[in-house]
Short mmCIF file of C-alpha atoms in Angstrom, two decimals:
data_model
loop_
_atom_site.label_atom_id
_atom_site.label_comp_id
_atom_site.label_asym_id
_atom_site.label_seq_id
_atom_site.Cartn_x
_atom_site.Cartn_y
_atom_site.Cartn_z
CA MET A 1 -40.58 33.77 -16.50
CA LEU A 2 -37.72 31.35 -17.27
CA ASN A 3 -38.68 29.23 -14.27
CA TYR A 4 -42.29 29.19 -15.48
CA LEU A 5 -41.16 28.07 -18.96
CA LYS A 6 -39.00 25.31 -17.45
CA SER A 7 -41.97 24.07 -15.46
CA TYR A 8 -44.14 24.09 -18.58
CA LEU A 9 -41.56 22.14 -20.61
CA LYS A 10 -41.24 19.64 -17.78
CA ARG A 11 -45.00 19.11 -17.86
CA VAL A 12 -44.86 18.64 -21.65
CA LYS A 13 -42.11 16.05 -21.21
CA SER A 14 -44.13 14.17 -18.60
CA GLU A 15 -47.21 14.27 -20.84
CA LEU A 16 -45.28 12.49 -23.58
CA ASN A 17 -45.98 9.35 -21.56
CA ASN A 18 -49.67 9.96 -22.30
CA LYS A 19 -50.71 7.39 -24.93
CA THR A 20 -53.11 9.75 -26.73
CA LEU A 21 -50.50 12.49 -27.17
CA ARG A 22 -47.87 9.99 -28.27
CA ARG A 23 -50.21 8.58 -30.89
CA LEU A 24 -51.03 12.04 -32.20
CA LEU A 25 -47.34 12.91 -32.48
CA LEU A 26 -46.66 9.59 -34.21
CA ILE A 27 -49.40 10.31 -36.76
CA VAL A 28 -47.94 13.75 -37.53
CA LEU A 29 -44.35 12.49 -37.75
CA THR A 30 -45.50 9.73 -40.11
CA LEU A 31 -47.94 11.83 -42.13
CA PHE A 32 -45.54 14.61 -43.14
CA PRO A 33 -42.69 12.54 -44.64
CA LEU A 34 -45.05 10.02 -46.30
CA SER A 35 -47.13 12.79 -47.87
CA ALA A 36 -44.01 14.64 -48.99
CA GLY A 37 -42.54 11.49 -50.52
CA GLY A 38 -45.78 10.68 -52.33
CA ILE A 39 -46.10 14.19 -53.75
CA VAL A 40 -42.54 14.14 -55.07
CA LEU A 41 -43.22 10.84 -56.85
CA VAL A 42 -46.51 11.81 -58.54
CA GLU A 43 -45.94 15.50 -59.23
CA GLU A 44 -43.55 16.37 -62.03
CA GLY A 45 -44.32 20.08 -62.24
CA GLU A 46 -42.25 23.07 -61.20
CA TYR A 47 -43.35 23.08 -57.54
CA PHE A 48 -42.21 19.80 -56.00
CA ARG A 49 -38.65 19.40 -57.24
CA THR A 50 -37.17 18.23 -53.93
CA PHE A 51 -38.31 16.34 -50.87
CA GLY A 52 -37.69 19.51 -48.82
CA ASP A 53 -40.16 21.47 -50.97
CA ALA A 54 -42.75 18.74 -50.56
CA LEU A 55 -42.22 18.54 -46.80
CA TRP A 56 -42.66 22.32 -46.56
CA TRP A 57 -45.96 22.03 -48.46
CA ALA A 58 -47.20 19.22 -46.17
CA VAL A 59 -46.47 21.18 -42.99
CA VAL A 60 -48.01 24.40 -44.34
CA THR A 61 -51.12 22.52 -45.46
CA ALA A 62 -51.59 20.58 -42.20
CA THR A 63 -51.21 23.70 -40.07
CA THR A 64 -53.82 25.56 -42.20
CA VAL A 65 -51.33 28.30 -43.12
CA GLY A 66 -51.78 27.63 -46.83
CA TYR A 67 -49.48 30.14 -48.51
CA GLY A 68 -50.55 28.91 -51.95
CA ASP A 69 -46.98 29.07 -53.26
CA MET A 70 -47.22 25.43 -54.36
CA TYR A 71 -50.06 22.98 -54.91
CA PRO A 72 -50.56 19.54 -56.55
CA GLN A 73 -51.87 19.38 -60.12
CA THR A 74 -52.37 15.64 -60.65
CA LEU A 75 -55.36 13.63 -59.43
CA ILE A 76 -53.28 11.43 -57.12
CA GLY A 77 -51.46 14.50 -55.83
CA ARG A 78 -54.76 16.15 -54.95
CA ILE A 79 -55.96 12.98 -53.21
CA ILE A 80 -52.80 13.10 -51.10
CA ALA A 81 -53.54 16.77 -50.37
CA ILE A 82 -57.06 15.89 -49.19
CA TRP A 83 -55.56 13.18 -46.97
CA VAL A 84 -53.13 15.71 -45.46
CA MET A 85 -55.93 18.23 -44.90
CA LEU A 86 -58.36 15.83 -43.24
CA LEU A 87 -55.89 13.91 -41.13
CA GLY A 88 -53.21 16.55 -40.59
CA ILE A 89 -55.39 19.50 -39.64
CA GLY A 90 -57.34 17.46 -37.08
CA THR A 91 -54.21 15.92 -35.58
CA VAL A 92 -52.24 19.18 -35.39
CA GLY A 93 -55.29 20.88 -33.88
CA ALA A 94 -55.59 18.17 -31.23
CA ILE A 95 -51.89 18.50 -30.33
CA THR A 96 -52.19 22.30 -30.15
CA ALA A 97 -55.22 22.01 -27.87
CA LYS A 98 -53.37 19.56 -25.62
CA LEU A 99 -50.35 21.87 -25.32
CA ALA A 100 -52.66 24.82 -24.61
CA ASP A 101 -54.29 22.83 -21.81
CA LEU A 102 -50.85 22.14 -20.36
CA PHE A 103 -49.97 25.84 -20.53
CA ILE A 104 -53.19 26.82 -18.74
CA GLU A 105 -52.71 24.10 -16.13
CA THR A 106 -49.12 25.20 -15.45
CA LYS A 107 -50.28 28.80 -15.04
CA ARG A 108 -53.03 27.66 -12.68
CA ARG A 109 -50.56 25.64 -10.58
CA LYS A 110 -48.21 28.63 -10.43
CA GLU A 111 -51.00 30.88 -9.14
CA LEU A 112 -51.80 28.26 -6.50
CA GLY A 113 -48.15 28.13 -5.43
CA GLU A 114 -47.61 24.50 -6.46
CA VAL A 115 -44.73 24.97 -8.93
CA PRO A 116 -41.27 24.41 -7.34
CA ALA A 117 -38.68 27.17 -7.72
CA ARG A 118 -35.62 26.20 -9.76
CA TYR A 119 -33.41 29.27 -9.35
CA GLU A 120 -29.88 29.80 -8.11
CA ASP A 121 -28.63 32.72 -5.97
CA HIS A 122 -32.21 33.87 -5.46
CA LEU A 123 -33.78 35.66 -2.51
CA ILE A 124 -36.44 33.93 -0.41
CA ILE A 125 -39.00 35.84 1.64
CA CYS A 126 -40.55 33.63 4.30
CA GLY A 127 -43.94 34.51 5.72
CA TRP A 128 -46.56 37.16 5.11
CA ASN A 129 -47.54 40.32 6.96
CA ARG A 130 -48.59 43.85 6.06
CA LYS A 131 -45.00 44.83 5.18
CA VAL A 132 -44.21 42.11 2.65
CA LYS A 133 -45.63 43.90 -0.40
CA ASP A 134 -43.53 46.96 0.41
CA ILE A 135 -40.44 44.77 0.99
CA ILE A 136 -40.81 43.14 -2.42
CA GLN A 137 -41.45 46.47 -4.13
CA GLN A 138 -38.31 47.92 -2.54
CA ILE A 139 -36.27 44.98 -3.86
CA LEU A 140 -37.74 45.33 -7.35
CA ASN A 141 -36.99 49.08 -7.32
CA GLU A 142 -33.28 48.28 -6.97
CA ASN A 143 -33.31 46.80 -10.52
CA LEU A 144 -30.87 44.07 -9.51
CA GLU A 145 -32.50 41.39 -11.69
CA GLN A 146 -32.89 39.44 -8.46
CA GLU A 147 -35.21 36.44 -8.54
CA ILE A 148 -37.59 36.50 -5.58
CA VAL A 149 -39.36 33.49 -4.10
CA LEU A 150 -42.20 34.18 -1.66
CA ILE A 151 -43.34 31.54 0.83
CA ALA A 152 -46.77 32.41 2.18
CA ASN A 153 -49.73 30.42 3.45
CA LYS A 154 -52.19 32.15 1.14
CA GLU A 155 -54.81 30.72 -1.20
CA ARG A 156 -53.43 32.36 -4.35
CA ASP A 157 -50.40 34.23 -5.64
CA PRO A 158 -50.44 37.79 -4.20
CA PHE A 159 -48.47 38.91 -7.30
CA PRO A 160 -50.22 37.11 -10.19
CA ASP A 161 -49.08 39.62 -12.83
CA ASN A 162 -45.46 39.85 -11.70
CA ASP A 163 -43.11 37.29 -13.25
CA ASP A 164 -40.26 38.45 -10.98
CA VAL A 165 -41.95 36.95 -7.90
CA HIS A 166 -42.39 33.18 -7.63
CA PHE A 167 -45.07 32.15 -5.14
CA ILE A 168 -44.83 28.98 -3.02
CA LYS A 169 -47.88 28.17 -0.93
CA GLY A 170 -47.16 26.70 2.48
CA VAL A 171 -46.00 27.15 6.06
CA MET A 172 -42.57 28.78 6.11
CA GLU A 173 -41.05 26.62 8.87
CA GLU A 174 -41.68 23.29 7.10
CA GLU A 175 -38.60 21.73 5.47
CA ASP A 176 -40.51 20.42 2.45
CA ILE A 177 -41.79 23.92 1.68
CA LEU A 178 -38.30 25.40 2.08
CA LYS A 179 -36.91 22.77 -0.29
CA LYS A 180 -39.68 23.58 -2.76
CA ALA A 181 -38.54 27.22 -2.61
CA GLY A 182 -35.01 26.11 -3.53
CA VAL A 183 -33.42 27.12 -0.23
CA MET A 184 -30.37 24.91 -0.88
CA LYS A 185 -29.33 27.16 -3.78
CA ALA A 186 -30.60 30.49 -2.44
CA ARG A 187 -28.33 33.45 -1.72
CA ALA A 188 -30.31 35.01 1.11
CA ALA A 189 -33.54 34.70 3.07
CA ILE A 190 -35.72 37.25 4.84
CA ILE A 191 -37.92 35.82 7.59
CA VAL A 192 -40.69 38.24 8.49
CA ASN A 193 -42.41 38.24 11.86
CA LYS A 194 -45.78 36.60 11.34
CA GLU A 195 -48.46 37.34 13.94
CA GLN A 196 -45.68 38.28 16.40
CA ASN A 197 -44.81 34.59 16.66
CA ASP A 198 -41.06 34.59 17.30
CA ALA A 199 -41.03 30.82 17.87
CA LYS A 200 -41.95 30.20 14.23
CA THR A 201 -39.26 32.64 13.13
CA VAL A 202 -36.60 30.82 15.16
CA LEU A 203 -37.74 27.41 13.86
CA THR A 204 -37.68 28.69 10.28
CA VAL A 205 -34.12 30.00 10.67
CA LEU A 206 -33.01 26.68 12.19
CA ASN A 207 -34.42 24.72 9.25
CA ILE A 208 -32.99 27.14 6.67
CA GLU A 209 -29.50 27.05 8.20
CA ASN A 210 -29.69 23.27 8.44
CA LEU A 211 -30.54 22.96 4.74
CA ASN A 212 -28.08 25.62 3.58
CA PRO A 213 -25.37 26.75 6.05
CA ASN A 214 -24.01 29.26 3.51
CA ILE A 215 -27.22 31.25 3.09
CA TYR A 216 -27.43 34.79 4.51
CA THR A 217 -30.43 35.06 6.84
CA VAL A 218 -32.16 38.20 8.10
CA ALA A 219 -34.89 37.60 10.67
CA GLU A 220 -37.50 39.90 12.16
CA ILE A 221 -38.77 39.36 15.71
CA SER A 222 -41.02 41.28 18.07
CA ASP A 223 -39.35 40.46 21.41
CA SER A 224 -35.66 41.32 21.88
CA ARG A 225 -35.35 38.56 24.49
CA ASN A 226 -35.51 36.05 21.63
CA LYS A 227 -32.30 37.36 20.07
CA ILE A 228 -30.30 34.69 21.89
CA HIS A 229 -32.35 31.93 20.25
CA LEU A 230 -31.78 33.37 16.78
CA ARG A 231 -28.06 33.71 17.42
CA ASN A 232 -27.98 30.06 18.49
CA ALA A 233 -29.68 29.28 15.17
CA ASN A 234 -26.79 31.06 13.36
CA VAL A 235 -28.88 33.90 11.96
CA ASP A 236 -26.80 36.61 10.28
CA GLU A 237 -28.88 39.69 11.12
CA ILE A 238 -31.72 40.36 13.55
CA ILE A 239 -34.34 43.08 13.24
CA VAL A 240 -36.40 43.77 16.37
CA ASP A 241 -39.54 45.39 15.02
CA ASN A 242 -40.83 47.18 18.11
CA ALA A 243 -37.35 48.21 19.28
CA ILE A 244 -36.56 50.03 16.04
CA SER A 245 -39.90 51.84 16.12
CA SER A 246 -39.46 52.98 19.73
CA GLN A 247 -35.87 54.10 19.15
CA LEU A 248 -36.92 56.10 16.12
CA LEU A 249 -39.72 57.75 18.09
CA VAL A 250 -37.27 58.81 20.80
CA ARG A 251 -34.64 60.13 18.38
CA SER A 252 -37.27 62.06 16.43
CA ALA A 253 -38.61 63.66 19.59
CA LEU A 254 -35.14 64.66 20.81
CA TYR A 255 -33.75 65.64 17.41
CA SER A 256 -36.54 66.79 15.12
CA GLY A 257 -36.42 65.52 11.55
CA THR A 258 -34.56 62.29 12.40
CA SER A 259 -37.37 60.09 11.07
CA LYS A 260 -37.32 61.90 7.72
CA VAL A 261 -33.58 61.29 7.37
CA ILE A 262 -33.97 57.59 8.19
CA GLU A 263 -36.95 57.27 5.85
CA GLU A 264 -34.96 58.72 2.95
CA LEU A 265 -31.96 56.49 3.61
CA LEU A 266 -34.09 53.34 3.80
CA SER A 267 -36.39 54.08 0.87
CA ASN A 268 -35.20 53.67 -2.72
CA GLU A 269 -38.02 55.71 -4.23
CA SER A 270 -36.13 59.02 -4.10
CA GLY A 271 -33.21 60.84 -2.49
CA ASN A 272 -30.11 59.21 -0.99
CA GLN A 273 -29.84 55.61 0.12
CA LEU A 274 -27.45 53.32 1.95
CA TYR A 275 -25.18 51.09 -0.13
CA MET A 276 -22.13 48.87 0.30
CA LEU A 277 -19.05 48.84 -1.89
CA THR A 278 -16.58 45.96 -2.07
CA THR A 279 -13.12 47.29 -1.28
CA LYS A 280 -11.05 47.83 -4.40
CA LYS A 281 -7.47 46.60 -4.63
CA ASP A 282 -6.10 50.16 -4.65
CA ASP A 283 -8.02 51.01 -1.46
CA VAL A 284 -6.56 48.21 0.68
CA GLY A 285 -4.21 49.60 3.33
CA GLN A 286 -5.40 53.19 2.98
CA GLU A 287 -6.73 55.19 5.91
CA PHE A 288 -10.48 55.79 6.16
CA LEU A 289 -10.16 59.59 6.04
CA ASP A 290 -8.17 59.42 2.79
CA LEU A 291 -10.83 57.21 1.23
CA PHE A 292 -13.58 59.48 2.55
CA ILE A 293 -12.04 62.47 0.75
CA LYS A 294 -11.26 60.45 -2.38
CA TYR A 295 -14.79 59.13 -2.90
CA LYS A 296 -16.44 62.41 -1.95
CA LYS A 297 -14.45 64.30 -4.58
CA LYS A 298 -14.59 61.59 -7.24
CA ASP A 299 -18.12 60.17 -6.93
CA GLY A 300 -19.94 62.56 -4.60
CA LEU A 301 -20.70 59.84 -2.05
CA ILE A 302 -20.18 59.87 1.72
CA LEU A 303 -18.46 56.97 3.47
CA ILE A 304 -19.98 56.30 6.89
CA GLY A 305 -18.56 52.96 7.94
CA ILE A 306 -16.83 49.66 7.27
CA LYS A 307 -18.32 46.17 7.28
CA ARG A 308 -15.64 43.74 8.40
CA GLU A 309 -16.83 40.13 8.43
CA ASN A 310 -19.86 40.23 10.78
CA GLU A 311 -18.87 43.54 12.41
CA ILE A 312 -20.05 47.01 11.42
CA ILE A 313 -17.62 49.83 12.25
CA ALA A 314 -19.69 53.00 12.07
CA ASN A 315 -17.86 56.33 11.78
CA PRO A 316 -14.37 54.74 12.00
CA ASP A 317 -11.35 56.62 13.30
CA ASN A 318 -9.61 58.70 10.64
CA GLU A 319 -6.55 56.44 10.86
CA GLN A 320 -8.54 53.20 10.55
CA LYS A 321 -6.95 51.25 7.70
CA VAL A 322 -9.12 49.37 5.24
CA ARG A 323 -8.39 45.67 4.80
CA ALA A 324 -8.95 43.27 1.95
CA ASN A 325 -12.48 41.80 1.96
CA ASP A 326 -13.82 44.84 3.85
CA LYS A 327 -16.93 46.53 2.50
CA LEU A 328 -17.38 50.29 2.58
CA VAL A 329 -20.76 51.57 3.75
CA TYR A 330 -21.77 54.77 1.98
CA ILE A 331 -24.62 57.19 1.30
CA ALA A 332 -25.32 58.25 -2.28
CA GLY A 333 -28.08 59.18 -4.67
CA SER A 334 -27.44 56.03 -6.72
CA LYS A 335 -25.41 52.86 -6.51
CA LEU A 336 -21.78 53.21 -7.58
#
């Protein structure tokens, strides 16, 4: 919503170069003080004792509010009032109509994906497939107040009523579109596998990493043989769509109920989920088993691993000592 407001104000600023709007504003800015000054000079009653009172009356009259708390009593004062009504009401109405047109036009451009994103530390989702709506809903369910920018080559915004999702229309691998999505200031990017075209995914990652080497990229591909290309593009995490599905099928067949466990851990709609906890100062140097017992008793969560730089240590040895900058991977009903 803030980004939308910024875009609207930018359009208003650019429209100030419009001669018609500038003339209307000049009329209003001239009309109010002149009318107020004239009323103060000709009216000697109890209403218009100061210029501020007169200016208040002029604004209220021109905007058709008309509280009736003060009004001119002399002939000249009433002539000034008629002048304010005829000229002021029409001018203010024209300005209001112009601003309303700008508001509608900005909303239209947003729905068409033409408004650039101006966020920082936001999350970009590149591409569109049948899973994207669920991905976005899962992110929103986390209640992280995370701004989301969606790049998709669609005619209109797939989320027109959701101010938390900013739509950019275009092809995800094009640099101009990535810049429009604010990739240089983004925190992370998810590149979904579109039409099982891994080449586009690799090209998108290359362009993203070139524009912002510090961004965290997660890419989805359909062919595991293309992992090497993504690694060469400096991707941070790779998801092989078909491989995960086949592995889950096998584990579920061999160990019944496996898919239900995985589904609960990956879904944030109910039950327990996977989270990561930044290592606290008091935890540095302690053994994993000691921390496992500590957090289980204190917070009811289960530690299952350690993320150390780009390495995941699942089910560490009991004596594994936790280092500074490590992250603890845990299962819990809610985020700690």
